[in-house]
Amino acid sequence: MENAEVARLFREMAELLEIEGANAFRVRAYRNAARVVEEHAEPVASLVEGDGRRLQELPGIGADLAGKIEEIVRTGSLAALSEVRRKAPKGAVELMRVPGIGPSRARTLAGTLGIRSVAGLARAAKAGKIRALPGFGAASERKILAELGARTAGERRISRAVAAQYGESVLEYLRAFEGVTRADIAGSFRRGRETVGDLDILVECADGQAVSDRFVAFPEVREVLAHGATRASVVLRSGLQIDLRVLDAKSYGAGLYYFTGSKAHNIAVRRLGQKRGLKLNEYGVFRGTRQIAGAREQDVFRAVGLPWIPPELREDRGEIEAALHHGLPDLVTLDDIRGDLQMHSTDSDGRGSLEEMAETAEAMGYAYIAVTDHGPMMRMVRGLDDAGFRRQRKKIDRLNAKLRKLTVLAGAEVDIHPDGTLDLTDDTLAGLDIVFVALHARLDLAPEKQTERVLRALTHPHVDVFAHPTGRLINGRRGAQVDFDRVVKAAVDHGVMLEVDAQPERLDLDDTAVRSAIGLGATIVIDTDAHSPNELRFMRWGVDQARRGWAEKKNVANTRPLSRFLKLLHASR
Ligand code: DGT
Ligand code: CA
Ligand code: CA
Ligand code: ZN
């Protein structure tokens, strides 16, 4: 049982209770529990054994929630949830996924107009039916239409971090089966994409039928779509589809290559093979009927005259030409990262103290971190004011005196006001080691205004990093609209680095933006924006995104040792 599965049920519970108008404390308890479980580094299922006391050591988890976790782990479901599901207006939860629609609006839409889905919402908004509802109006209707327009119709993609938990758990389950000699996740997941449509799992096994039987018996399977000796396909209770292919040893590399995709990349490489008189498919590379490659992926590439291409690049975006001309990038790796530059502590909205964040980072082998709590404008997350940052600086100095291997930099994540001025005084900014600026409000400004706002902030002499530059949320809100090239050029001119925020729902900049930014000469930082010690592990998602953007070690500032990183910071001040 994955933590993501437990968290999913708690989150649904919270949403349904909210729609029902239940006590806010109860709603918050479930939400908090979802987050705590999701962030826990080990599977909570392993805490269930024994008397359940260990579950109650998790923050905010009392006897009642511990019992519910245990029930989910043991039975795969939650009776209390089935109960509220029965009572809830159908479709209301789905409506709450649309930004700007909360529980009471969802209840109104479902109750008075009978809207049961996002598609139904779009129809009603287009027909002008929303504006007449109490508490809505023409402006809300326009906003809803804009939000819906930004999404691809009907597409439901699952976040990479969530897919990873299910994928790894299915892999482990399959690898435990006798006769399985190899198992890998291919498809968009292997290519490092920020979301996946489904997971594609490959196994090497002499007995295809037996491994397929085991696969469809995975405890969380809700529906079996296909079930044969070479392939099977299931849908898990979370809605994630998983496709299984069984391959034999002499085709494993070719299958891994083929099912990693992307389709566009495969087609381009197949064409390259055809020029050499070769046929490429999921079983191998063939000259006539003779297989000349297939067991190993690198042999498939070699047969068509290419070096091995990292999966993150396989999108037919110029990687084949680059490979042919020895121009493939030497992609940054997780191991290259020396420090994490954006995180929050209990001084603002983080859930770990300065000490806890530092200890975890030190244990991860980092040389430095920067603590970047919010400024005063973020009042709802207890942002610090100027005096607060001075007090925190003293705490950081004391902490640094105690730490042996890690250096903590004093930073801040400062809001950019709509007019482009910053939310802290120049004096305070000058006293910090590193200054991040970010857009958190008014992401809807017109592109020219938004661009001016950002340019003014980036040209401020104390600014070092532009955090999560677009502000988009995956499956959530569209980001700020700016003239991206102008923003990047201003950043380059003023020595401001651009962030790849590794939070799974941000991953901002995204892959194509990273690539254009690097092309324009920008320096990137990859950081986690962690709000708890466990979230420091999000670094891998940011690195994957940067790799998809063709980033090399030299393009990423926090791969440098501390002294060289500080030199870079000072050079820009
Ligand atoms: P997703 O699932 O939407 O996130 O994206 P993928 O890339 O994982 O796509 P999926 O699951 O439909 O197929 C997995 C891989 O299988 C895909 O990346 C390439 C390969 N593939 C699937 N269909 C075709 C096809 O018609 N032609 C070729 N050449 N390859 C295909
Ligand atoms: Ca897939
Ligand atoms: Ca698939
Ligand atoms: Zn932020």
Coordinates of C-alpha atoms and ligand atoms in Angstrom, one line a residue:
M1 CA 0.0 0.0 0.0
E2 CA 1.5 3.3 -1.1
N3 CA 1.4 6.4 1.0
A4 CA -0.1 8.2 -2.0
E5 CA -3.1 5.8 -1.8
V6 CA -3.8 6.5 1.8
A7 CA -3.4 10.2 1.2
R8 CA -5.7 10.1 -1.8
L9 CA -8.6 8.6 0.4
F10 CA -8.0 11.1 3.2
R11 CA -8.0 14.0 0.7
E12 CA -11.3 12.8 -0.9
M13 CA -12.7 12.5 2.6
A14 CA -11.7 16.1 3.4
E15 CA -13.2 17.4 0.1
L16 CA -16.5 15.5 0.6
L17 CA -16.8 16.7 4.2
E18 CA -16.2 20.2 3.0
I19 CA -18.9 20.0 0.5
E20 CA -21.2 18.6 3.1
G21 CA -20.4 21.7 5.2
A22 CA -18.8 19.6 8.0
N23 CA -16.8 21.1 10.9
A24 CA -13.7 22.9 9.6
F25 CA -11.5 21.2 12.2
R26 CA -12.5 17.7 11.0
V27 CA -11.8 18.8 7.4
R28 CA -8.4 20.1 8.3
A29 CA -7.5 17.0 10.3
Y30 CA -8.0 14.8 7.2
R31 CA -6.1 17.2 5.0
N32 CA -3.3 17.4 7.4
A33 CA -3.3 13.6 7.7
A34 CA -3.1 13.3 3.9
R35 CA -0.1 15.6 3.8
V36 CA 1.7 13.9 6.8
V37 CA 1.2 10.5 5.2
E38 CA 2.3 11.6 1.8
E39 CA 5.4 13.2 3.1
H40 CA 6.4 10.3 5.3
A41 CA 9.7 8.9 4.0
E42 CA 8.8 5.2 4.7
P43 CA 5.5 3.5 3.7
V44 CA 3.1 4.1 6.6
A45 CA 1.9 0.5 6.1
S46 CA 5.1 -0.6 7.8
L47 CA 4.0 1.3 10.9
V48 CA 0.7 -0.6 11.2
E49 CA 2.3 -3.8 12.6
G50 CA 2.0 -4.0 16.3
D51 CA -0.4 -2.0 18.4
G52 CA -0.7 1.1 16.2
R53 CA 1.2 3.3 18.6
R54 CA 3.8 4.1 16.0
L55 CA 1.2 5.6 13.7
Q56 CA 0.3 8.0 16.5
E57 CA 3.8 9.3 16.6
L58 CA 3.1 11.0 13.3
P59 CA 2.3 14.7 13.7
G60 CA -1.4 15.3 14.1
I61 CA -2.4 11.6 14.0
G62 CA -4.4 10.6 17.0
A63 CA -6.1 7.3 17.8
D64 CA -9.0 7.9 15.4
L65 CA -6.9 8.7 12.4
A66 CA -4.4 5.9 13.2
G67 CA -7.3 3.5 13.2
K68 CA -8.4 4.8 9.8
I69 CA -4.9 4.4 8.4
E70 CA -4.8 0.9 9.7
E71 CA -8.2 0.2 8.1
I72 CA -7.0 1.5 4.7
V73 CA -3.8 -0.5 4.9
R74 CA -5.6 -3.7 5.9
T75 CA -8.7 -3.5 3.7
G76 CA -7.8 -1.1 0.9
S77 CA -10.8 1.1 1.7
L78 CA -12.4 3.2 4.4
A79 CA -16.0 2.7 5.5
A80 CA -16.5 6.3 6.7
L81 CA -15.5 7.5 3.2
S82 CA -18.0 5.2 1.5
E83 CA -20.6 6.7 3.8
V84 CA -20.0 10.3 2.9
R85 CA -19.6 9.4 -0.8
R86 CA -23.2 8.1 -0.8
K87 CA -24.5 11.4 0.6
A88 CA -22.5 13.8 -1.6
P89 CA -23.9 15.5 -4.7
K90 CA -22.4 13.6 -7.6
G91 CA -19.6 15.3 -9.5
A92 CA -19.1 18.0 -6.9
V93 CA -15.6 16.8 -6.0
E94 CA -14.6 17.0 -9.7
L95 CA -15.8 20.6 -9.9
M96 CA -13.6 21.6 -7.0
R97 CA -10.6 20.7 -9.1
V98 CA -11.3 23.9 -11.1
P99 CA -9.5 26.8 -9.7
G100 CA -11.9 29.3 -8.1
I101 CA -14.5 26.7 -7.3
G102 CA -14.6 25.8 -3.6
P103 CA -17.0 23.6 -1.7
S104 CA -19.9 25.9 -1.5
R105 CA -19.8 26.9 -5.2
A106 CA -19.4 23.2 -6.1
R107 CA -22.5 22.4 -4.0
T108 CA -24.5 25.2 -5.7
L109 CA -23.4 24.1 -9.2
A110 CA -24.2 20.5 -8.6
G111 CA -27.4 21.3 -6.6
T112 CA -29.1 24.0 -8.7
L113 CA -27.9 23.3 -12.2
G114 CA -27.3 19.6 -11.8
I115 CA -23.7 20.0 -13.2
R116 CA -21.9 16.7 -12.6
S117 CA -18.6 17.1 -14.4
V118 CA -16.0 19.6 -15.7
A119 CA -17.4 19.0 -19.2
G120 CA -20.9 19.9 -17.9
L121 CA -19.4 23.0 -16.3
A122 CA -17.9 24.1 -19.6
R123 CA -21.2 23.7 -21.4
A124 CA -23.1 25.7 -18.7
A125 CA -20.5 28.5 -18.7
K126 CA -20.6 28.7 -22.5
A127 CA -24.4 28.9 -22.4
G128 CA -24.2 31.8 -19.9
K129 CA -26.0 29.9 -17.2
I130 CA -23.4 30.4 -14.5
R131 CA -23.7 34.2 -14.2
A132 CA -27.2 34.0 -12.9
L133 CA -26.4 31.8 -9.9
P134 CA -26.2 33.4 -6.5
G135 CA -22.6 34.2 -5.6
F136 CA -21.3 34.0 -9.1
G137 CA -21.8 36.8 -11.7
A138 CA -20.4 37.5 -15.2
A139 CA -16.8 37.9 -14.0
S140 CA -16.7 34.4 -12.3
E141 CA -18.2 32.9 -15.4
R142 CA -15.5 34.4 -17.6
K143 CA -12.8 33.3 -15.2
I144 CA -14.2 29.7 -15.2
L145 CA -14.2 29.7 -19.0
A146 CA -10.6 30.9 -19.0
E147 CA -9.5 28.2 -16.6
L148 CA -11.2 25.5 -18.6
G149 CA -9.8 26.8 -21.8
A150 CA -6.3 26.4 -20.4
R151 CA -6.7 22.7 -20.0
T152 CA -6.6 20.0 -22.6
A153 CA -10.1 18.8 -23.0
G154 CA -10.9 15.7 -20.9
E155 CA -7.3 14.8 -20.4
R156 CA -6.5 13.4 -17.0
R157 CA -2.8 13.0 -16.4
I158 CA -1.2 11.9 -13.1
S159 CA 1.6 13.7 -11.4
R160 CA 5.0 12.2 -11.8
A161 CA 5.6 12.0 -8.0
V162 CA 2.4 10.1 -7.4
A163 CA 2.9 7.8 -10.4
A164 CA 6.4 7.0 -9.1
Q165 CA 4.9 5.6 -5.8
Y166 CA 2.5 3.3 -7.6
G167 CA 5.0 2.3 -10.2
E168 CA 7.7 1.4 -7.7
S169 CA 5.3 -0.6 -5.7
V170 CA 4.2 -2.6 -8.7
L171 CA 7.8 -3.1 -9.8
E172 CA 8.7 -4.4 -6.4
Y173 CA 5.7 -6.7 -6.5
L174 CA 6.6 -8.1 -9.9
R175 CA 10.3 -8.5 -9.1
A176 CA 9.4 -10.6 -6.1
F177 CA 7.9 -13.1 -8.5
E178 CA 10.0 -16.1 -9.3
G179 CA 11.0 -16.1 -12.9
V180 CA 11.1 -12.3 -13.3
T181 CA 14.7 -11.5 -14.3
R182 CA 14.2 -7.8 -15.2
A183 CA 11.5 -5.2 -14.7
D184 CA 11.5 -1.5 -15.7
I185 CA 9.1 1.4 -16.1
A186 CA 9.2 2.7 -19.7
G187 CA 7.0 5.3 -21.4
S188 CA 6.7 8.9 -20.5
F189 CA 7.6 8.1 -16.9
R190 CA 11.1 7.0 -18.0
R191 CA 11.4 10.1 -20.2
G192 CA 11.0 12.1 -17.0
R193 CA 7.8 13.8 -18.0
E194 CA 6.1 15.9 -15.2
T195 CA 2.8 14.0 -15.6
V196 CA 1.9 10.6 -17.1
G197 CA -1.1 9.4 -19.0
D198 CA -0.4 5.8 -17.9
L199 CA 2.5 3.7 -16.8
D200 CA 4.2 1.2 -19.1
I201 CA 5.9 -1.6 -17.3
L202 CA 8.2 -4.2 -19.0
V203 CA 9.2 -7.5 -17.5
E204 CA 11.5 -10.2 -18.7
C205 CA 10.1 -13.6 -17.7
A206 CA 10.2 -17.0 -19.2
D207 CA 6.5 -17.7 -18.2
G208 CA 4.5 -14.8 -19.6
Q209 CA 1.1 -16.1 -18.6
A210 CA 2.2 -16.6 -15.0
V211 CA 3.6 -13.1 -14.6
S212 CA 0.5 -11.6 -16.3
D213 CA -1.7 -13.5 -13.8
R214 CA 0.3 -12.1 -11.0
F215 CA 0.1 -8.6 -12.4
V216 CA -3.7 -8.5 -12.7
A217 CA -3.9 -9.9 -9.1
F218 CA -2.1 -6.8 -7.7
P219 CA -4.2 -5.9 -4.6
E220 CA -5.1 -2.3 -5.8
V221 CA -6.4 -3.3 -9.2
R222 CA -9.9 -2.0 -9.8
E223 CA -10.4 -3.1 -13.4
V224 CA -8.7 -5.5 -15.8
L225 CA -8.7 -4.2 -19.3
A226 CA -6.6 -6.9 -21.0
H227 CA -5.0 -10.1 -19.7
G228 CA -2.9 -12.2 -22.0
A229 CA 0.4 -14.1 -22.0
T230 CA 2.5 -11.2 -23.5
R231 CA 0.5 -8.2 -22.4
A232 CA -2.0 -7.1 -19.8
S233 CA -3.5 -3.8 -18.7
V234 CA -5.2 -2.7 -15.5
V235 CA -6.7 0.3 -13.8
L236 CA -5.8 0.8 -10.2
R237 CA -8.3 2.2 -7.6
S238 CA -6.6 5.6 -7.9
G239 CA -7.5 5.7 -11.6
L240 CA -4.0 5.1 -12.8
Q241 CA -3.7 2.7 -15.8
I242 CA -0.8 0.4 -16.0
D243 CA 0.2 -1.5 -19.1
L244 CA 2.4 -4.6 -18.8
R245 CA 4.5 -6.1 -21.6
V246 CA 6.3 -9.4 -21.2
L247 CA 9.5 -9.7 -23.2
D248 CA 12.1 -12.4 -23.6
A249 CA 15.8 -11.7 -23.0
K250 CA 16.7 -11.3 -26.7
S251 CA 14.1 -8.6 -27.2
Y252 CA 14.3 -6.8 -23.8
G253 CA 16.4 -3.9 -25.0
A254 CA 14.4 -3.4 -28.1
G255 CA 11.2 -3.5 -26.1
L256 CA 12.6 -1.1 -23.6
Y257 CA 13.6 1.2 -26.4
Y258 CA 10.3 1.0 -28.2
F259 CA 8.0 1.5 -25.2
T260 CA 10.1 4.3 -23.8
G261 CA 9.1 6.4 -26.8
S262 CA 8.3 9.0 -27.5
K263 CA 6.3 7.9 -30.5
A264 CA 7.7 10.9 -32.5
H265 CA 11.2 10.0 -31.6
N266 CA 10.7 6.3 -32.4
I267 CA 9.3 7.2 -35.8
A268 CA 12.3 9.4 -36.6
V269 CA 14.8 6.7 -35.6
R270 CA 13.0 4.0 -37.5
R271 CA 13.3 6.2 -40.6
L272 CA 17.1 6.4 -39.9
G273 CA 17.2 2.6 -39.7
Q274 CA 15.3 2.3 -43.0
K275 CA 18.0 4.3 -44.8
R276 CA 20.4 1.6 -43.7
G277 CA 18.1 -1.1 -44.9
L278 CA 17.0 -2.1 -41.3
K279 CA 13.7 -2.8 -39.8
L280 CA 13.0 -1.6 -36.2
N281 CA 10.3 -2.9 -33.9
E282 CA 9.6 -3.8 -30.3
Y283 CA 11.4 -7.2 -30.9
G284 CA 14.6 -5.9 -32.3
V285 CA 16.5 -4.5 -35.2
F286 CA 16.3 -6.7 -38.3
R287 CA 18.2 -7.1 -41.5
G288 CA 15.7 -9.1 -43.5
T289 CA 14.6 -11.8 -41.1
R290 CA 17.9 -11.8 -39.1
Q291 CA 17.9 -10.0 -35.7
I292 CA 21.0 -7.9 -35.5
A293 CA 20.3 -6.2 -32.1
G294 CA 17.7 -6.4 -29.4
A295 CA 19.0 -7.7 -26.1
R296 CA 20.4 -4.4 -24.9
E297 CA 19.1 -0.9 -25.6
Q298 CA 22.5 0.6 -26.5
D299 CA 22.8 -2.1 -29.3
V300 CA 19.6 -0.8 -30.8
F301 CA 21.1 2.7 -31.0
R302 CA 24.4 1.4 -32.3
A303 CA 22.7 -0.6 -35.1
V304 CA 21.3 2.6 -36.5
G305 CA 24.5 4.5 -36.1
L306 CA 23.6 6.5 -33.0
P307 CA 25.1 6.8 -29.5
W308 CA 22.7 6.0 -26.6
I309 CA 20.4 8.9 -26.1
P310 CA 19.1 9.6 -22.6
P311 CA 15.3 9.0 -22.3
E312 CA 14.6 12.6 -21.2
L313 CA 15.7 13.8 -24.6
R314 CA 13.7 11.4 -26.7
E315 CA 11.0 13.8 -27.9
D316 CA 12.2 14.4 -31.5
R317 CA 13.2 17.9 -30.5
G318 CA 16.6 17.8 -32.2
E319 CA 18.2 15.0 -30.2
I320 CA 18.8 12.7 -33.2
E321 CA 20.6 15.4 -35.1
A322 CA 22.6 16.2 -32.0
A323 CA 23.5 12.6 -31.5
L324 CA 24.6 12.2 -35.1
H325 CA 26.9 15.2 -34.7
H326 CA 28.4 14.3 -31.3
G327 CA 26.4 17.2 -29.9
L328 CA 24.3 15.5 -27.1
P329 CA 24.3 17.4 -23.8
D330 CA 26.0 15.9 -20.8
L331 CA 22.9 16.1 -18.6
V332 CA 23.0 17.3 -15.0
T333 CA 22.4 14.4 -12.5
L334 CA 21.0 14.3 -9.0
D335 CA 24.5 13.4 -7.7
D336 CA 25.8 16.7 -9.1
I337 CA 23.7 18.8 -6.7
R338 CA 25.7 20.3 -3.8
G339 CA 23.0 22.4 -2.1
D340 CA 19.3 23.2 -1.9
L341 CA 18.6 26.9 -2.2
Q342 CA 14.9 27.4 -1.5
M343 CA 13.1 26.1 1.6
H344 CA 10.8 27.3 4.4
S345 CA 11.1 26.8 8.1
T346 CA 8.7 27.1 11.0
D347 CA 9.6 30.8 11.1
S348 CA 7.1 31.1 8.2
D349 CA 5.0 28.4 6.7
G350 CA 7.4 25.4 6.9
R351 CA 6.8 22.5 9.2
G352 CA 10.4 21.8 10.1
S353 CA 12.6 24.1 12.3
L354 CA 15.8 25.6 11.0
E355 CA 17.8 22.9 12.8
E356 CA 15.7 20.0 11.4
M357 CA 16.0 21.3 7.9
A358 CA 19.7 21.7 8.3
E359 CA 20.2 18.3 9.9
T360 CA 18.3 16.6 7.1
A361 CA 20.2 18.4 4.4
E362 CA 23.5 17.6 6.1
A363 CA 22.6 13.9 6.2
M364 CA 21.8 14.0 2.5
G365 CA 25.4 15.1 1.9
Y366 CA 24.7 18.7 0.9
A367 CA 27.4 21.3 1.5
Y368 CA 25.0 24.2 1.8
I369 CA 21.3 25.2 1.9
A370 CA 19.5 28.5 1.9
V371 CA 16.5 29.1 4.1
T372 CA 14.1 31.4 2.2
D373 CA 11.1 32.2 4.4
H374 CA 8.3 34.4 3.0
G375 CA 8.1 38.1 3.5
P376 CA 5.4 40.2 5.2
M377 CA 3.0 40.2 2.2
M378 CA 2.3 36.5 2.7
R379 CA 0.4 37.1 5.9
M380 CA -1.7 34.0 5.6
V381 CA 1.5 31.9 5.8
R382 CA 3.0 34.0 8.6
G383 CA 5.6 35.7 6.5
L384 CA 8.4 37.5 8.4
D385 CA 8.8 41.3 8.5
D386 CA 12.1 43.1 8.4
A387 CA 12.7 42.6 12.1
G388 CA 11.8 39.0 11.8
F389 CA 14.5 38.5 9.2
R390 CA 17.1 40.2 11.4
R391 CA 16.2 37.8 14.3
Q392 CA 16.4 34.8 11.9
R393 CA 19.8 35.9 10.7
K394 CA 21.1 35.7 14.3
K395 CA 19.6 32.2 14.7
I396 CA 21.3 31.1 11.5
D397 CA 24.6 32.5 12.6
R398 CA 24.3 30.5 15.8
L399 CA 23.3 27.4 13.9
N400 CA 26.3 27.7 11.5
A401 CA 28.6 27.8 14.5
K402 CA 27.3 24.4 15.5
L403 CA 27.1 22.7 12.1
R404 CA 30.1 20.7 11.0
K405 CA 29.7 20.1 7.3
L406 CA 26.8 22.2 6.2
T407 CA 26.6 26.0 5.7
V408 CA 23.2 27.7 6.0
L409 CA 22.7 30.8 3.9
A410 CA 20.2 33.4 5.1
G411 CA 17.7 34.0 2.4
A412 CA 14.1 35.2 1.7
E413 CA 11.4 34.6 -0.8
V414 CA 10.2 38.1 -1.5
D415 CA 6.9 38.9 -3.2
I416 CA 6.9 41.2 -6.2
H417 CA 4.2 43.8 -5.8
P418 CA 2.0 44.4 -8.8
D419 CA 4.0 47.5 -9.6
G420 CA 7.3 45.6 -9.5
T421 CA 8.6 46.9 -6.2
L422 CA 9.6 44.4 -3.6
D423 CA 8.0 43.5 -0.3
L424 CA 11.1 44.0 2.0
T425 CA 13.3 47.1 2.5
D426 CA 16.6 47.4 0.7
D427 CA 18.3 47.4 4.2
T428 CA 16.8 44.0 4.9
L429 CA 17.6 42.6 1.5
A430 CA 21.2 43.8 1.8
G431 CA 21.6 41.8 5.0
L432 CA 20.6 38.5 3.4
D433 CA 23.0 36.1 1.7
I434 CA 20.5 35.3 -1.1
V435 CA 17.3 36.9 -2.3
F436 CA 14.6 35.1 -4.2
V437 CA 11.7 37.0 -5.7
A438 CA 8.4 35.5 -6.7
L439 CA 4.9 36.2 -8.0
H440 CA 2.3 34.8 -5.7
A441 CA -0.7 37.2 -6.3
R442 CA -2.1 38.9 -9.4
L443 CA -0.9 36.3 -11.8
D444 CA -3.7 37.5 -14.1
L445 CA -2.2 40.8 -15.1
A446 CA -2.1 41.6 -18.8
P447 CA 1.1 40.3 -20.5
E448 CA 2.6 43.8 -21.0
K449 CA 1.9 44.8 -17.4
Q450 CA 3.2 41.5 -16.1
T451 CA 6.4 41.7 -18.1
E452 CA 7.0 45.3 -16.8
R453 CA 6.4 44.1 -13.2
V454 CA 8.9 41.2 -13.5
L455 CA 11.5 43.3 -15.3
R456 CA 11.4 46.0 -12.6
A457 CA 12.0 43.3 -9.9
L458 CA 14.8 41.5 -11.8
T459 CA 16.7 44.7 -12.3
H460 CA 16.7 45.4 -8.5
P461 CA 20.4 45.2 -7.4
H462 CA 19.8 42.8 -4.5
V463 CA 17.8 40.1 -6.4
D464 CA 19.6 36.8 -7.0
V465 CA 17.0 34.3 -8.1
F466 CA 13.6 34.4 -9.8
A467 CA 11.6 31.6 -8.0
H468 CA 9.0 29.4 -9.9
P469 CA 9.0 32.0 -12.7
T470 CA 5.6 31.4 -14.2
G471 CA 3.7 30.5 -11.1
R472 CA 1.7 27.8 -12.9
L473 CA 0.4 24.8 -11.0
I474 CA 0.2 21.5 -12.9
N475 CA -3.5 20.5 -13.2
G476 CA -4.2 23.8 -11.4
R477 CA -3.8 27.3 -12.6
R478 CA -2.2 28.7 -15.7
G479 CA 0.9 30.8 -14.9
A480 CA 1.6 34.5 -15.4
Q481 CA 1.7 35.6 -19.0
V482 CA 5.0 37.4 -19.8
D483 CA 7.3 38.1 -22.7
F484 CA 9.5 35.2 -21.8
D485 CA 12.5 36.1 -23.9
R486 CA 12.6 39.6 -22.5
V487 CA 12.4 38.3 -19.0
V488 CA 15.2 35.8 -19.5
K489 CA 17.5 38.4 -21.2
A490 CA 16.9 40.8 -18.3
A491 CA 17.8 38.0 -15.9
V492 CA 21.0 37.3 -17.8
D493 CA 22.0 41.0 -18.0
H494 CA 21.5 41.5 -14.2
G495 CA 23.0 38.2 -13.0
V496 CA 19.6 36.8 -11.8
M497 CA 19.3 33.0 -11.9
L498 CA 16.1 31.3 -12.9
E499 CA 14.7 28.6 -10.7
V500 CA 13.4 25.1 -11.5
D501 CA 11.1 24.6 -8.5
A502 CA 11.0 20.8 -7.7
Q503 CA 7.6 20.8 -6.0
P504 CA 5.7 18.1 -7.9
E505 CA 2.8 20.4 -8.6
R506 CA 5.0 23.3 -9.8
L507 CA 8.1 22.0 -11.7
D508 CA 8.5 25.6 -12.9
L509 CA 10.3 26.4 -15.1
D510 CA 9.2 23.5 -17.2
D511 CA 11.3 21.5 -19.7
T512 CA 10.9 23.7 -22.8
A513 CA 11.3 26.9 -20.8
V514 CA 14.6 25.6 -19.3
R515 CA 15.9 24.8 -22.7
S516 CA 15.0 28.3 -24.1
A517 CA 16.4 30.0 -21.0
I518 CA 19.7 28.1 -21.3
G519 CA 19.8 28.9 -25.0
L520 CA 19.6 32.6 -24.1
G521 CA 22.5 32.2 -21.6
A522 CA 20.6 31.9 -18.3
T523 CA 21.9 30.1 -15.3
I524 CA 19.5 27.8 -13.5
V525 CA 19.1 26.8 -9.9
I526 CA 17.2 23.6 -9.1
D527 CA 15.7 23.6 -5.6
T528 CA 12.9 22.0 -3.7
D529 CA 11.0 24.9 -2.1
A530 CA 10.7 22.3 0.8
H531 CA 8.1 23.0 3.5
S532 CA 9.3 20.1 5.6
P533 CA 12.5 18.0 6.0
N534 CA 11.0 15.1 3.9
E535 CA 10.3 17.4 1.0
L536 CA 14.0 17.9 0.6
R537 CA 13.7 14.6 -1.3
F538 CA 11.8 16.4 -4.1
M539 CA 15.1 17.4 -5.7
R540 CA 14.9 14.4 -8.1
W541 CA 11.8 15.8 -9.8
G542 CA 13.5 19.1 -10.4
V543 CA 16.6 17.4 -11.8
D544 CA 14.4 15.3 -14.2
Q545 CA 12.7 18.5 -15.4
A546 CA 16.0 20.2 -16.0
R547 CA 17.4 17.2 -17.8
R548 CA 14.4 17.3 -20.1
G549 CA 15.4 20.9 -20.7
W550 CA 18.9 19.7 -21.9
A551 CA 20.5 21.3 -18.8
E552 CA 24.2 20.4 -18.1
K553 CA 26.0 20.6 -14.8
K554 CA 27.6 23.9 -15.9
N555 CA 24.2 25.5 -16.4
V556 CA 23.0 24.7 -12.9
A557 CA 24.5 27.0 -10.2
N558 CA 23.9 24.7 -7.2
T559 CA 26.2 22.0 -8.6
R560 CA 29.1 24.3 -7.7
P561 CA 31.0 23.9 -4.4
L562 CA 30.1 26.5 -1.9
S563 CA 33.0 28.9 -2.5
R564 CA 32.4 28.9 -6.2
F565 CA 28.7 29.4 -5.7
L566 CA 29.3 32.4 -3.4
K567 CA 31.6 33.9 -5.9
L568 CA 28.8 33.7 -8.5
L569 CA 26.4 35.4 -6.1
H570 CA 28.8 38.2 -5.3
A571 CA 29.7 38.7 -9.0
S572 CA 26.1 39.6 -9.6
R573 CA 25.7 42.1 -6.7
Ligands
DGT1 P1 1.6 9.0 -21.8 O1 1.3 7.6 -21.4 O2 0.5 9.7 -22.5 O3 2.2 9.8 -20.7 O4 2.8 8.9 -22.9 P2 3.6 7.6 -23.4 O5 4.7 8.2 -24.2 O6 4.0 6.8 -22.2 O7 2.7 6.9 -24.4 P3 2.0 5.4 -24.3 O8 1.8 4.9 -23.0 O9 0.8 5.6 -25.2 O10 3.0 4.5 -25.1 C1 4.2 4.2 -24.6 C2 5.3 4.2 -25.7 O11 5.0 3.2 -26.6 C3 5.3 5.5 -26.5 O12 6.0 6.5 -25.8 C4 5.9 5.0 -27.7 C5 5.4 3.6 -27.9 N1 4.3 3.6 -28.8 C6 3.0 3.5 -28.6 N2 2.3 3.5 -29.7 C7 3.2 3.6 -30.7 C8 3.0 3.7 -32.2 O13 2.0 3.7 -32.7 N3 4.2 3.8 -32.9 C9 5.4 3.8 -32.3 N4 6.5 4.0 -33.0 N5 5.6 3.8 -30.9 C10 4.5 3.7 -30.2
CA2 CA 2.5 5.8 -20.8
CA3 CA 0.6 2.9 -22.3
ZN4 ZN 6.8 30.6 -3.5

